[in-house]
Amino acid sequence: NGVLDPGSFADNPDEESTAFTLLINDAAQEAAVNASNVEFFILHGSTDAPTVDIFARDVAQLADNAPYKGMTDYLSVPPARYIVDLTPGEDNETIVASFDADLSGLQGGAATVFASGFFNPAVNQNGPAFGLFAALPNGAVVEFPALTTARLQVIHNAADPAADTVDIYLNEDLLLDNFAFRTATPFIDAPANQEITIGVAPGNSSSVEDVIADFDVTLTAGEKYVVVANGVLDPGSFADNPDEESTAFTLLIN
């Protein structure tokens, strides 16, 4: 692992040496001890990536504060399909990368799961990009596909006549043109694991500069969302909600 000339690459953010070396696990397995499960250890092998926590989403934490060159003990899990999330070691609310890890066909097997490549290839001689891989005892290496998008459906349910038709922007780009009241989009792909801005402008708008309301959201890769545009643009021009709930134009997100 590592690089031949550390001075020609980005430093490790935790000041770990990135010099070329051999990392050795002297308790390796060629098969699972529990034949009903799949067993693996995880190696943090990305020189420019910080200390991370690793989670099997909605299942369990797999690694806590794993630094560059860190190895976990062997983990034993049921053979299934998992979404693996990486977060900064001290910030589990921010997912920096997500992967589709399909272990469903590895019952009774063992593996080395290793993070590889550069988080930021641009400052690392345009070397290979960051990824998550599994090496099997027969020498096969499997790349877990990165998850970078979420599925998103938008429903226009704002009954304000002034918003009868609107344009929807995703960051700077027009996502929906002349989007009519009580219509819905099909599910589409939207950027995930990063903050995006959803903007609403009057129909037939010229550009994102015409946006009259915008909302910053962060979608989680691999998840599905329904976003409902609701409310009125000028609450003072409409009846109050009898339970004193705000009727201001907003996005409601499931």
mmCIF file with all atom_site columns, N, CA and C in Angstrom, residues 169-233:
data_model
loop_
_atom_site.group_PDB
_atom_site.id
_atom_site.type_symbol
_atom_site.label_atom_id
_atom_site.label_alt_id
_atom_site.label_comp_id
_atom_site.label_asym_id
_atom_site.label_entity_id
_atom_site.label_seq_id
_atom_site.pdbx_PDB_ins_code
_atom_site.Cartn_x
_atom_site.Cartn_y
_atom_site.Cartn_z
_atom_site.occupancy
_atom_site.B_iso_or_equiv
_atom_site.pdbx_formal_charge
_atom_site.auth_seq_id
_atom_site.auth_comp_id
_atom_site.auth_asym_id
_atom_site.auth_atom_id
_atom_site.pdbx_PDB_model_num
ATOM 1   N N  . TYR A 1 169 ? -35.976 24.184 -10.244 1.00 0.00 ? 169 TYR A N  1
ATOM 2   C CA . TYR A 1 169 ? -34.547 24.142 -10.535 1.00 0.00 ? 169 TYR A CA 1
ATOM 3   C C  . TYR A 1 169 ? -33.830 23.222 -9.544  1.00 0.00 ? 169 TYR A C  1
ATOM 4   N N  . LEU A 1 170 ? -32.870 22.476 -10.045 1.00 0.00 ? 170 LEU A N  1
ATOM 5   C CA . LEU A 1 170 ? -31.963 21.693 -9.213  1.00 0.00 ? 170 LEU A CA 1
ATOM 6   C C  . LEU A 1 170 ? -30.596 22.342 -9.341  1.00 0.00 ? 170 LEU A C  1
ATOM 7   N N  . ASN A 1 171 ? -30.163 22.976 -8.252  1.00 0.00 ? 171 ASN A N  1
ATOM 8   C CA . ASN A 1 171 ? -28.977 23.839 -8.294  1.00 0.00 ? 171 ASN A CA 1
ATOM 9   C C  . ASN A 1 171 ? -29.186 24.893 -9.380  1.00 0.00 ? 171 ASN A C  1
ATOM 10  N N  . GLU A 1 172 ? -28.344 24.947 -10.384 1.00 0.00 ? 172 GLU A N  1
ATOM 11  C CA . GLU A 1 172 ? -28.464 25.986 -11.419 1.00 0.00 ? 172 GLU A CA 1
ATOM 12  C C  . GLU A 1 172 ? -29.292 25.536 -12.615 1.00 0.00 ? 172 GLU A C  1
ATOM 13  N N  . ASP A 1 173 ? -29.678 24.265 -12.650 1.00 0.00 ? 173 ASP A N  1
ATOM 14  C CA . ASP A 1 173 ? -30.270 23.715 -13.871 1.00 0.00 ? 173 ASP A CA 1
ATOM 15  C C  . ASP A 1 173 ? -31.785 23.566 -13.741 1.00 0.00 ? 173 ASP A C  1
ATOM 16  N N  . LEU A 1 174 ? -32.489 23.824 -14.837 1.00 0.00 ? 174 LEU A N  1
ATOM 17  C CA . LEU A 1 174 ? -33.934 23.652 -14.884 1.00 0.00 ? 174 LEU A CA 1
ATOM 18  C C  . LEU A 1 174 ? -34.254 22.166 -14.854 1.00 0.00 ? 174 LEU A C  1
ATOM 19  N N  . LEU A 1 175 ? -34.982 21.750 -13.835 1.00 0.00 ? 175 LEU A N  1
ATOM 20  C CA . LEU A 1 175 ? -35.358 20.349 -13.689 1.00 0.00 ? 175 LEU A CA 1
ATOM 21  C C  . LEU A 1 175 ? -36.737 20.086 -14.273 1.00 0.00 ? 175 LEU A C  1
ATOM 22  N N  . LEU A 1 176 ? -37.697 20.974 -13.989 1.00 0.00 ? 176 LEU A N  1
ATOM 23  C CA . LEU A 1 176 ? -39.077 20.793 -14.450 1.00 0.00 ? 176 LEU A CA 1
ATOM 24  C C  . LEU A 1 176 ? -39.580 22.111 -15.029 1.00 0.00 ? 176 LEU A C  1
ATOM 25  N N  . ASP A 1 177 ? -40.056 22.069 -16.242 1.00 0.00 ? 177 ASP A N  1
ATOM 26  C CA . ASP A 1 177 ? -40.516 23.267 -16.944 1.00 0.00 ? 177 ASP A CA 1
ATOM 27  C C  . ASP A 1 177 ? -42.040 23.303 -16.941 1.00 0.00 ? 177 ASP A C  1
ATOM 28  N N  . ASN A 1 178 ? -42.595 24.432 -16.466 1.00 0.00 ? 178 ASN A N  1
ATOM 29  C CA . ASN A 1 178 ? -44.051 24.615 -16.457 1.00 0.00 ? 178 ASN A CA 1
ATOM 30  C C  . ASN A 1 178 ? -44.753 23.425 -15.786 1.00 0.00 ? 178 ASN A C  1
ATOM 31  N N  . PHE A 1 179 ? -44.390 23.213 -14.537 1.00 0.00 ? 179 PHE A N  1
ATOM 32  C CA . PHE A 1 179 ? -44.875 22.098 -13.724 1.00 0.00 ? 179 PHE A CA 1
ATOM 33  C C  . PHE A 1 179 ? -46.227 22.498 -13.142 1.00 0.00 ? 179 PHE A C  1
ATOM 34  N N  . ALA A 1 180 ? -47.281 21.783 -13.517 1.00 0.00 ? 180 ALA A N  1
ATOM 35  C CA . ALA A 1 180 ? -48.647 22.197 -13.208 1.00 0.00 ? 180 ALA A CA 1
ATOM 36  C C  . ALA A 1 180 ? -49.115 21.654 -11.858 1.00 0.00 ? 180 ALA A C  1
ATOM 37  N N  . PHE A 1 181 ? -50.032 22.407 -11.227 1.00 0.00 ? 181 PHE A N  1
ATOM 38  C CA . PHE A 1 181 ? -50.676 22.007 -9.978  1.00 0.00 ? 181 PHE A CA 1
ATOM 39  C C  . PHE A 1 181 ? -51.341 20.639 -10.141 1.00 0.00 ? 181 PHE A C  1
ATOM 40  N N  . ARG A 1 182 ? -51.148 19.809 -9.102  1.00 0.00 ? 182 ARG A N  1
ATOM 41  C CA . ARG A 1 182 ? -51.697 18.453 -9.037  1.00 0.00 ? 182 ARG A CA 1
ATOM 42  C C  . ARG A 1 182 ? -51.146 17.548 -10.138 1.00 0.00 ? 182 ARG A C  1
ATOM 43  N N  . THR A 1 183 ? -49.907 17.767 -10.513 1.00 0.00 ? 183 THR A N  1
ATOM 44  C CA . THR A 1 183 ? -49.197 16.804 -11.356 1.00 0.00 ? 183 THR A CA 1
ATOM 45  C C  . THR A 1 183 ? -47.954 16.339 -10.604 1.00 0.00 ? 183 THR A C  1
ATOM 46  N N  . ALA A 1 184 ? -47.367 15.244 -11.079 1.00 0.00 ? 184 ALA A N  1
ATOM 47  C CA . ALA A 1 184 ? -46.204 14.647 -10.421 1.00 0.00 ? 184 ALA A CA 1
ATOM 48  C C  . ALA A 1 184 ? -45.205 14.190 -11.473 1.00 0.00 ? 184 ALA A C  1
ATOM 49  N N  . THR A 1 185 ? -43.959 14.185 -11.093 1.00 0.00 ? 185 THR A N  1
ATOM 50  C CA . THR A 1 185 ? -42.931 13.635 -11.972 1.00 0.00 ? 185 THR A CA 1
ATOM 51  C C  . THR A 1 185 ? -42.834 12.128 -11.742 1.00 0.00 ? 185 THR A C  1
ATOM 52  N N  . PRO A 1 186 ? -42.251 11.412 -12.676 1.00 0.00 ? 186 PRO A N  1
ATOM 53  C CA . PRO A 1 186 ? -41.809 10.057 -12.347 1.00 0.00 ? 186 PRO A CA 1
ATOM 54  C C  . PRO A 1 186 ? -40.598 10.159 -11.406 1.00 0.00 ? 186 PRO A C  1
ATOM 55  N N  . PHE A 1 187 ? -40.194 9.060  -10.812 1.00 0.00 ? 187 PHE A N  1
ATOM 56  C CA . PHE A 1 187 ? -38.966 9.069  -10.024 1.00 0.00 ? 187 PHE A CA 1
ATOM 57  C C  . PHE A 1 187 ? -37.779 9.300  -10.952 1.00 0.00 ? 187 PHE A C  1
ATOM 58  N N  . ILE A 1 188 ? -36.885 10.185 -10.524 1.00 0.00 ? 188 ILE A N  1
ATOM 59  C CA . ILE A 1 188 ? -35.688 10.513 -11.293 1.00 0.00 ? 188 ILE A CA 1
ATOM 60  C C  . ILE A 1 188 ? -34.471 10.389 -10.381 1.00 0.00 ? 188 ILE A C  1
ATOM 61  N N  . ASP A 1 189 ? -33.283 10.366 -10.968 1.00 0.00 ? 189 ASP A N  1
ATOM 62  C CA . ASP A 1 189 ? -32.040 10.365 -10.202 1.00 0.00 ? 189 ASP A CA 1
ATOM 63  C C  . ASP A 1 189 ? -31.669 11.792 -9.819  1.00 0.00 ? 189 ASP A C  1
ATOM 64  N N  . ALA A 1 190 ? -31.253 11.979 -8.575  1.00 0.00 ? 190 ALA A N  1
ATOM 65  C CA . ALA A 1 190 ? -30.795 13.281 -8.091  1.00 0.00 ? 190 ALA A CA 1
ATOM 66  C C  . ALA A 1 190 ? -29.492 13.082 -7.329  1.00 0.00 ? 190 ALA A C  1
ATOM 67  N N  . PRO A 1 191 ? -28.589 14.076 -7.349  1.00 0.00 ? 191 PRO A N  1
ATOM 68  C CA . PRO A 1 191 ? -27.312 13.929 -6.646  1.00 0.00 ? 191 PRO A CA 1
ATOM 69  C C  . PRO A 1 191 ? -27.530 13.669 -5.157  1.00 0.00 ? 191 PRO A C  1
ATOM 70  N N  . ALA A 1 192 ? -26.710 12.787 -4.584  1.00 0.00 ? 192 ALA A N  1
ATOM 71  C CA . ALA A 1 192 ? -26.847 12.414 -3.176  1.00 0.00 ? 192 ALA A CA 1
ATOM 72  C C  . ALA A 1 192 ? -25.524 12.613 -2.442  1.00 0.00 ? 192 ALA A C  1
ATOM 73  N N  . ASN A 1 193 ? -25.623 12.555 -1.111  1.00 0.00 ? 193 ASN A N  1
ATOM 74  C CA . ASN A 1 193 ? -24.459 12.722 -0.222  1.00 0.00 ? 193 ASN A CA 1
ATOM 75  C C  . ASN A 1 193 ? -23.775 14.067 -0.422  1.00 0.00 ? 193 ASN A C  1
ATOM 76  N N  . GLN A 1 194 ? -24.547 15.054 -0.841  1.00 0.00 ? 194 GLN A N  1
ATOM 77  C CA . GLN A 1 194 ? -24.060 16.430 -0.976  1.00 0.00 ? 194 GLN A CA 1
ATOM 78  C C  . GLN A 1 194 ? -25.267 17.353 -0.900  1.00 0.00 ? 194 GLN A C  1
ATOM 79  N N  . GLU A 1 195 ? -25.016 18.581 -0.451  1.00 0.00 ? 195 GLU A N  1
ATOM 80  C CA . GLU A 1 195 ? -26.128 19.524 -0.357  1.00 0.00 ? 195 GLU A CA 1
ATOM 81  C C  . GLU A 1 195 ? -26.511 20.005 -1.752  1.00 0.00 ? 195 GLU A C  1
ATOM 82  N N  . ILE A 1 196 ? -27.808 19.946 -2.048  1.00 0.00 ? 196 ILE A N  1
ATOM 83  C CA . ILE A 1 196 ? -28.323 20.469 -3.303  1.00 0.00 ? 196 ILE A CA 1
ATOM 84  C C  . ILE A 1 196 ? -29.393 21.506 -2.987  1.00 0.00 ? 196 ILE A C  1
ATOM 85  N N  . THR A 1 197 ? -29.646 22.379 -3.937  1.00 0.00 ? 197 THR A N  1
ATOM 86  C CA . THR A 1 197 ? -30.659 23.421 -3.775  1.00 0.00 ? 197 THR A CA 1
ATOM 87  C C  . THR A 1 197 ? -31.790 23.177 -4.760  1.00 0.00 ? 197 THR A C  1
ATOM 88  N N  . ILE A 1 198 ? -33.002 23.034 -4.221  1.00 0.00 ? 198 ILE A N  1
ATOM 89  C CA . ILE A 1 198 ? -34.199 22.936 -5.057  1.00 0.00 ? 198 ILE A CA 1
ATOM 90  C C  . ILE A 1 198 ? -34.862 24.304 -5.054  1.00 0.00 ? 198 ILE A C  1
ATOM 91  N N  . GLY A 1 199 ? -34.996 24.912 -6.222  1.00 0.00 ? 199 GLY A N  1
ATOM 92  C CA . GLY A 1 199 ? -35.571 26.243 -6.348  1.00 0.00 ? 199 GLY A CA 1
ATOM 93  C C  . GLY A 1 199 ? -36.877 26.221 -7.105  1.00 0.00 ? 199 GLY A C  1
ATOM 94  N N  . VAL A 1 200 ? -37.790 27.097 -6.726  1.00 0.00 ? 200 VAL A N  1
ATOM 95  C CA . VAL A 1 200 ? -39.101 27.197 -7.376  1.00 0.00 ? 200 VAL A CA 1
ATOM 96  C C  . VAL A 1 200 ? -39.232 28.596 -7.966  1.00 0.00 ? 200 VAL A C  1
ATOM 97  N N  . ALA A 1 201 ? -39.577 28.647 -9.246  1.00 0.00 ? 201 ALA A N  1
ATOM 98  C CA . ALA A 1 201 ? -39.737 29.918 -9.955  1.00 0.00 ? 201 ALA A CA 1
ATOM 99  C C  . ALA A 1 201 ? -41.091 29.924 -10.667 1.00 0.00 ? 201 ALA A C  1
ATOM 100 N N  . PRO A 1 202 ? -41.606 31.104 -11.004 1.00 0.00 ? 202 PRO A N  1
ATOM 101 C CA . PRO A 1 202 ? -42.837 31.134 -11.803 1.00 0.00 ? 202 PRO A CA 1
ATOM 102 C C  . PRO A 1 202 ? -42.644 30.406 -13.128 1.00 0.00 ? 202 PRO A C  1
ATOM 103 N N  . GLY A 1 203 ? -43.742 29.889 -13.672 1.00 0.00 ? 203 GLY A N  1
ATOM 104 C CA . GLY A 1 203 ? -43.663 29.234 -14.968 1.00 0.00 ? 203 GLY A CA 1
ATOM 105 C C  . GLY A 1 203 ? -43.091 30.141 -16.035 1.00 0.00 ? 203 GLY A C  1
ATOM 106 N N  . ASN A 1 204 ? -42.456 29.534 -17.039 1.00 0.00 ? 204 ASN A N  1
ATOM 107 C CA . ASN A 1 204 ? -41.818 30.280 -18.133 1.00 0.00 ? 204 ASN A CA 1
ATOM 108 C C  . ASN A 1 204 ? -40.687 31.167 -17.637 1.00 0.00 ? 204 ASN A C  1
ATOM 109 N N  . SER A 1 205 ? -40.027 30.758 -16.569 1.00 0.00 ? 205 SER A N  1
ATOM 110 C CA . SER A 1 205 ? -38.907 31.548 -16.052 1.00 0.00 ? 205 SER A CA 1
ATOM 111 C C  . SER A 1 205 ? -37.744 31.529 -17.039 1.00 0.00 ? 205 SER A C  1
ATOM 112 N N  . SER A 1 206 ? -36.870 32.533 -16.891 1.00 0.00 ? 206 SER A N  1
ATOM 113 C CA . SER A 1 206 ? -35.729 32.649 -17.799 1.00 0.00 ? 206 SER A CA 1
ATOM 114 C C  . SER A 1 206 ? -34.506 31.902 -17.302 1.00 0.00 ? 206 SER A C  1
ATOM 115 N N  . SER A 1 207 ? -34.316 31.882 -15.969 1.00 0.00 ? 207 SER A N  1
ATOM 116 C CA . SER A 1 207 ? -33.136 31.232 -15.403 1.00 0.00 ? 207 SER A CA 1
ATOM 117 C C  . SER A 1 207 ? -33.352 31.040 -13.913 1.00 0.00 ? 207 SER A C  1
ATOM 118 N N  . VAL A 1 208 ? -32.359 30.465 -13.257 1.00 0.00 ? 208 VAL A N  1
ATOM 119 C CA . VAL A 1 208 ? -32.430 30.257 -11.816 1.00 0.00 ? 208 VAL A CA 1
ATOM 120 C C  . VAL A 1 208 ? -32.529 31.579 -11.064 1.00 0.00 ? 208 VAL A C  1
ATOM 121 N N  . GLU A 1 209 ? -32.172 32.685 -11.714 1.00 0.00 ? 209 GLU A N  1
ATOM 122 C CA . GLU A 1 209 ? -32.275 34.007 -11.085 1.00 0.00 ? 209 GLU A CA 1
ATOM 123 C C  . GLU A 1 209 ? -33.722 34.384 -10.796 1.00 0.00 ? 209 GLU A C  1
ATOM 124 N N  . ASP A 1 210 ? -34.678 33.691 -11.419 1.00 0.00 ? 210 ASP A N  1
ATOM 125 C CA . ASP A 1 210 ? -36.098 33.994 -11.210 1.00 0.00 ? 210 ASP A CA 1
ATOM 126 C C  . ASP A 1 210 ? -36.700 33.230 -10.032 1.00 0.00 ? 210 ASP A C  1
ATOM 127 N N  . VAL A 1 211 ? -35.909 32.435 -9.348  1.00 0.00 ? 211 VAL A N  1
ATOM 128 C CA . VAL A 1 211 ? -36.417 31.610 -8.248  1.00 0.00 ? 211 VAL A CA 1
ATOM 129 C C  . VAL A 1 211 ? -37.012 32.493 -7.152  1.00 0.00 ? 211 VAL A C  1
ATOM 130 N N  . ILE A 1 212 ? -38.195 32.115 -6.653  1.00 0.00 ? 212 ILE A N  1
ATOM 131 C CA . ILE A 1 212 ? -38.854 32.886 -5.595  1.00 0.00 ? 212 ILE A CA 1
ATOM 132 C C  . ILE A 1 212 ? -38.784 32.174 -4.247  1.00 0.00 ? 212 ILE A C  1
ATOM 133 N N  . ALA A 1 213 ? -38.412 30.894 -4.256  1.00 0.00 ? 213 ALA A N  1
ATOM 134 C CA . ALA A 1 213 ? -38.229 30.148 -3.005  1.00 0.00 ? 213 ALA A CA 1
ATOM 135 C C  . ALA A 1 213 ? -37.242 29.029 -3.277  1.00 0.00 ? 213 ALA A C  1
ATOM 136 N N  . ASP A 1 214 ? -36.269 28.869 -2.375  1.00 0.00 ? 214 ASP A N  1
ATOM 137 C CA . ASP A 1 214 ? -35.335 27.757 -2.553  1.00 0.00 ? 214 ASP A CA 1
ATOM 138 C C  . ASP A 1 214 ? -35.106 27.052 -1.230  1.00 0.00 ? 214 ASP A C  1
ATOM 139 N N  . PHE A 1 215 ? -34.728 25.790 -1.346  1.00 0.00 ? 215 PHE A N  1
ATOM 140 C CA . PHE A 1 215 ? -34.592 24.912 -0.188  1.00 0.00 ? 215 PHE A CA 1
ATOM 141 C C  . PHE A 1 215 ? -33.325 24.085 -0.361  1.00 0.00 ? 215 PHE A C  1
ATOM 142 N N  . ASP A 1 216 ? -32.478 24.059 0.667   1.00 0.00 ? 216 ASP A N  1
ATOM 143 C CA . ASP A 1 216 ? -31.267 23.254 0.646   1.00 0.00 ? 216 ASP A CA 1
ATOM 144 C C  . ASP A 1 216 ? -31.558 21.902 1.295   1.00 0.00 ? 216 ASP A C  1
ATOM 145 N N  . VAL A 1 217 ? -31.264 20.843 0.589   1.00 0.00 ? 217 VAL A N  1
ATOM 146 C CA . VAL A 1 217 ? -31.515 19.492 1.100   1.00 0.00 ? 217 VAL A CA 1
ATOM 147 C C  . VAL A 1 217 ? -30.301 18.612 0.794   1.00 0.00 ? 217 VAL A C  1
ATOM 148 N N  . THR A 1 218 ? -30.123 17.587 1.604   1.00 0.00 ? 218 THR A N  1
ATOM 149 C CA . THR A 1 218 ? -29.100 16.571 1.356   1.00 0.00 ? 218 THR A CA 1
ATOM 150 C C  . THR A 1 218 ? -29.793 15.219 1.321   1.00 0.00 ? 218 THR A C  1
ATOM 151 N N  . LEU A 1 219 ? -29.733 14.569 0.171   1.00 0.00 ? 219 LEU A N  1
ATOM 152 C CA . LEU A 1 219 ? -30.339 13.263 -0.003  1.00 0.00 ? 219 LEU A CA 1
ATOM 153 C C  . LEU A 1 219 ? -29.302 12.178 0.264   1.00 0.00 ? 219 LEU A C  1
ATOM 154 N N  . THR A 1 220 ? -29.740 11.054 0.769   1.00 0.00 ? 220 THR A N  1
ATOM 155 C CA . THR A 1 220 ? -28.849 9.946  1.070   1.00 0.00 ? 220 THR A CA 1
ATOM 156 C C  . THR A 1 220 ? -28.814 8.989  -0.120  1.00 0.00 ? 220 THR A C  1
ATOM 157 N N  . ALA A 1 221 ? -27.605 8.643  -0.564  1.00 0.00 ? 221 ALA A N  1
ATOM 158 C CA . ALA A 1 221 ? -27.449 7.782  -1.730  1.00 0.00 ? 221 ALA A CA 1
ATOM 159 C C  . ALA A 1 221 ? -28.179 6.459  -1.538  1.00 0.00 ? 221 ALA A C  1
ATOM 160 N N  . GLY A 1 222 ? -28.870 6.034  -2.595  1.00 0.00 ? 222 GLY A N  1
ATOM 161 C CA . GLY A 1 222 ? -29.558 4.761  -2.571  1.00 0.00 ? 222 GLY A CA 1
ATOM 162 C C  . GLY A 1 222 ? -30.948 4.806  -1.974  1.00 0.00 ? 222 GLY A C  1
ATOM 163 N N  . GLU A 1 223 ? -31.357 5.954  -1.425  1.00 0.00 ? 223 GLU A N  1
ATOM 164 C CA . GLU A 1 223 ? -32.690 6.071  -0.826  1.00 0.00 ? 223 GLU A CA 1
ATOM 165 C C  . GLU A 1 223 ? -33.679 6.659  -1.840  1.00 0.00 ? 223 GLU A C  1
ATOM 166 N N  . LYS A 1 224 ? -34.966 6.583  -1.503  1.00 0.00 ? 224 LYS A N  1
ATOM 167 C CA . LYS A 1 224 ? -36.031 7.125  -2.354  1.00 0.00 ? 224 LYS A CA 1
ATOM 168 C C  . LYS A 1 224 ? -36.782 8.213  -1.589  1.00 0.00 ? 224 LYS A C  1
ATOM 169 N N  . TYR A 1 225 ? -37.118 9.291  -2.285  1.00 0.00 ? 225 TYR A N  1
ATOM 170 C CA . TYR A 1 225 ? -37.770 10.440 -1.669  1.00 0.00 ? 225 TYR A CA 1
ATOM 171 C C  . TYR A 1 225 ? -38.960 10.890 -2.517  1.00 0.00 ? 225 TYR A C  1
ATOM 172 N N  . VAL A 1 226 ? -40.035 11.297 -1.827  1.00 0.00 ? 226 VAL A N  1
ATOM 173 C CA . VAL A 1 226 ? -41.123 12.038 -2.460  1.00 0.00 ? 226 VAL A CA 1
ATOM 174 C C  . VAL A 1 226 ? -41.111 13.440 -1.860  1.00 0.00 ? 226 VAL A C  1
ATOM 175 N N  . VAL A 1 227 ? -41.042 14.444 -2.727  1.00 0.00 ? 227 VAL A N  1
ATOM 176 C CA . VAL A 1 227 ? -41.022 15.852 -2.311  1.00 0.00 ? 227 VAL A CA 1
ATOM 177 C C  . VAL A 1 227 ? -42.308 16.508 -2.796  1.00 0.00 ? 227 VAL A C  1
ATOM 178 N N  . VAL A 1 228 ? -43.088 17.035 -1.852  1.00 0.00 ? 228 VAL A N  1
ATOM 179 C CA . VAL A 1 228 ? -44.372 17.652 -2.186  1.00 0.00 ? 228 VAL A CA 1
ATOM 180 C C  . VAL A 1 228 ? -44.272 19.160 -1.982  1.00 0.00 ? 228 VAL A C  1
ATOM 181 N N  . ALA A 1 229 ? -44.478 19.927 -3.064  1.00 0.00 ? 229 ALA A N  1
ATOM 182 C CA . ALA A 1 229 ? -44.552 21.384 -2.962  1.00 0.00 ? 229 ALA A CA 1
ATOM 183 C C  . ALA A 1 229 ? -45.944 21.735 -2.453  1.00 0.00 ? 229 ALA A C  1
ATOM 184 N N  . ASN A 1 230 ? -46.014 22.488 -1.348  1.00 0.00 ? 230 ASN A N  1
ATOM 185 C CA . ASN A 1 230 ? -47.292 22.727 -0.676  1.00 0.00 ? 230 ASN A CA 1
ATOM 186 C C  . ASN A 1 230 ? -47.313 24.143 -0.108  1.00 0.00 ? 230 ASN A C  1
ATOM 187 N N  . GLY A 1 231 ? -48.524 24.636 0.182   1.00 0.00 ? 231 GLY A N  1
ATOM 188 C CA . GLY A 1 231 ? -48.643 25.943 0.816   1.00 0.00 ? 231 GLY A CA 1
ATOM 189 C C  . GLY A 1 231 ? -48.931 27.052 -0.181  1.00 0.00 ? 231 GLY A C  1
ATOM 190 N N  . VAL A 1 232 ? -48.855 28.296 0.313   1.00 0.00 ? 232 VAL A N  1
ATOM 191 C CA . VAL A 1 232 ? -49.165 29.473 -0.503  1.00 0.00 ? 232 VAL A CA 1
ATOM 192 C C  . VAL A 1 232 ? -48.023 30.475 -0.422  1.00 0.00 ? 232 VAL A C  1
ATOM 193 N N  . LEU A 1 233 ? -47.879 31.268 -1.474  1.00 0.00 ? 233 LEU A N  1
ATOM 194 C CA . LEU A 1 233 ? -46.746 32.189 -1.556  1.00 0.00 ? 233 LEU A CA 1
ATOM 195 C C  . LEU A 1 233 ? -46.882 33.351 -0.576  1.00 0.00 ? 233 LEU A C  1
#
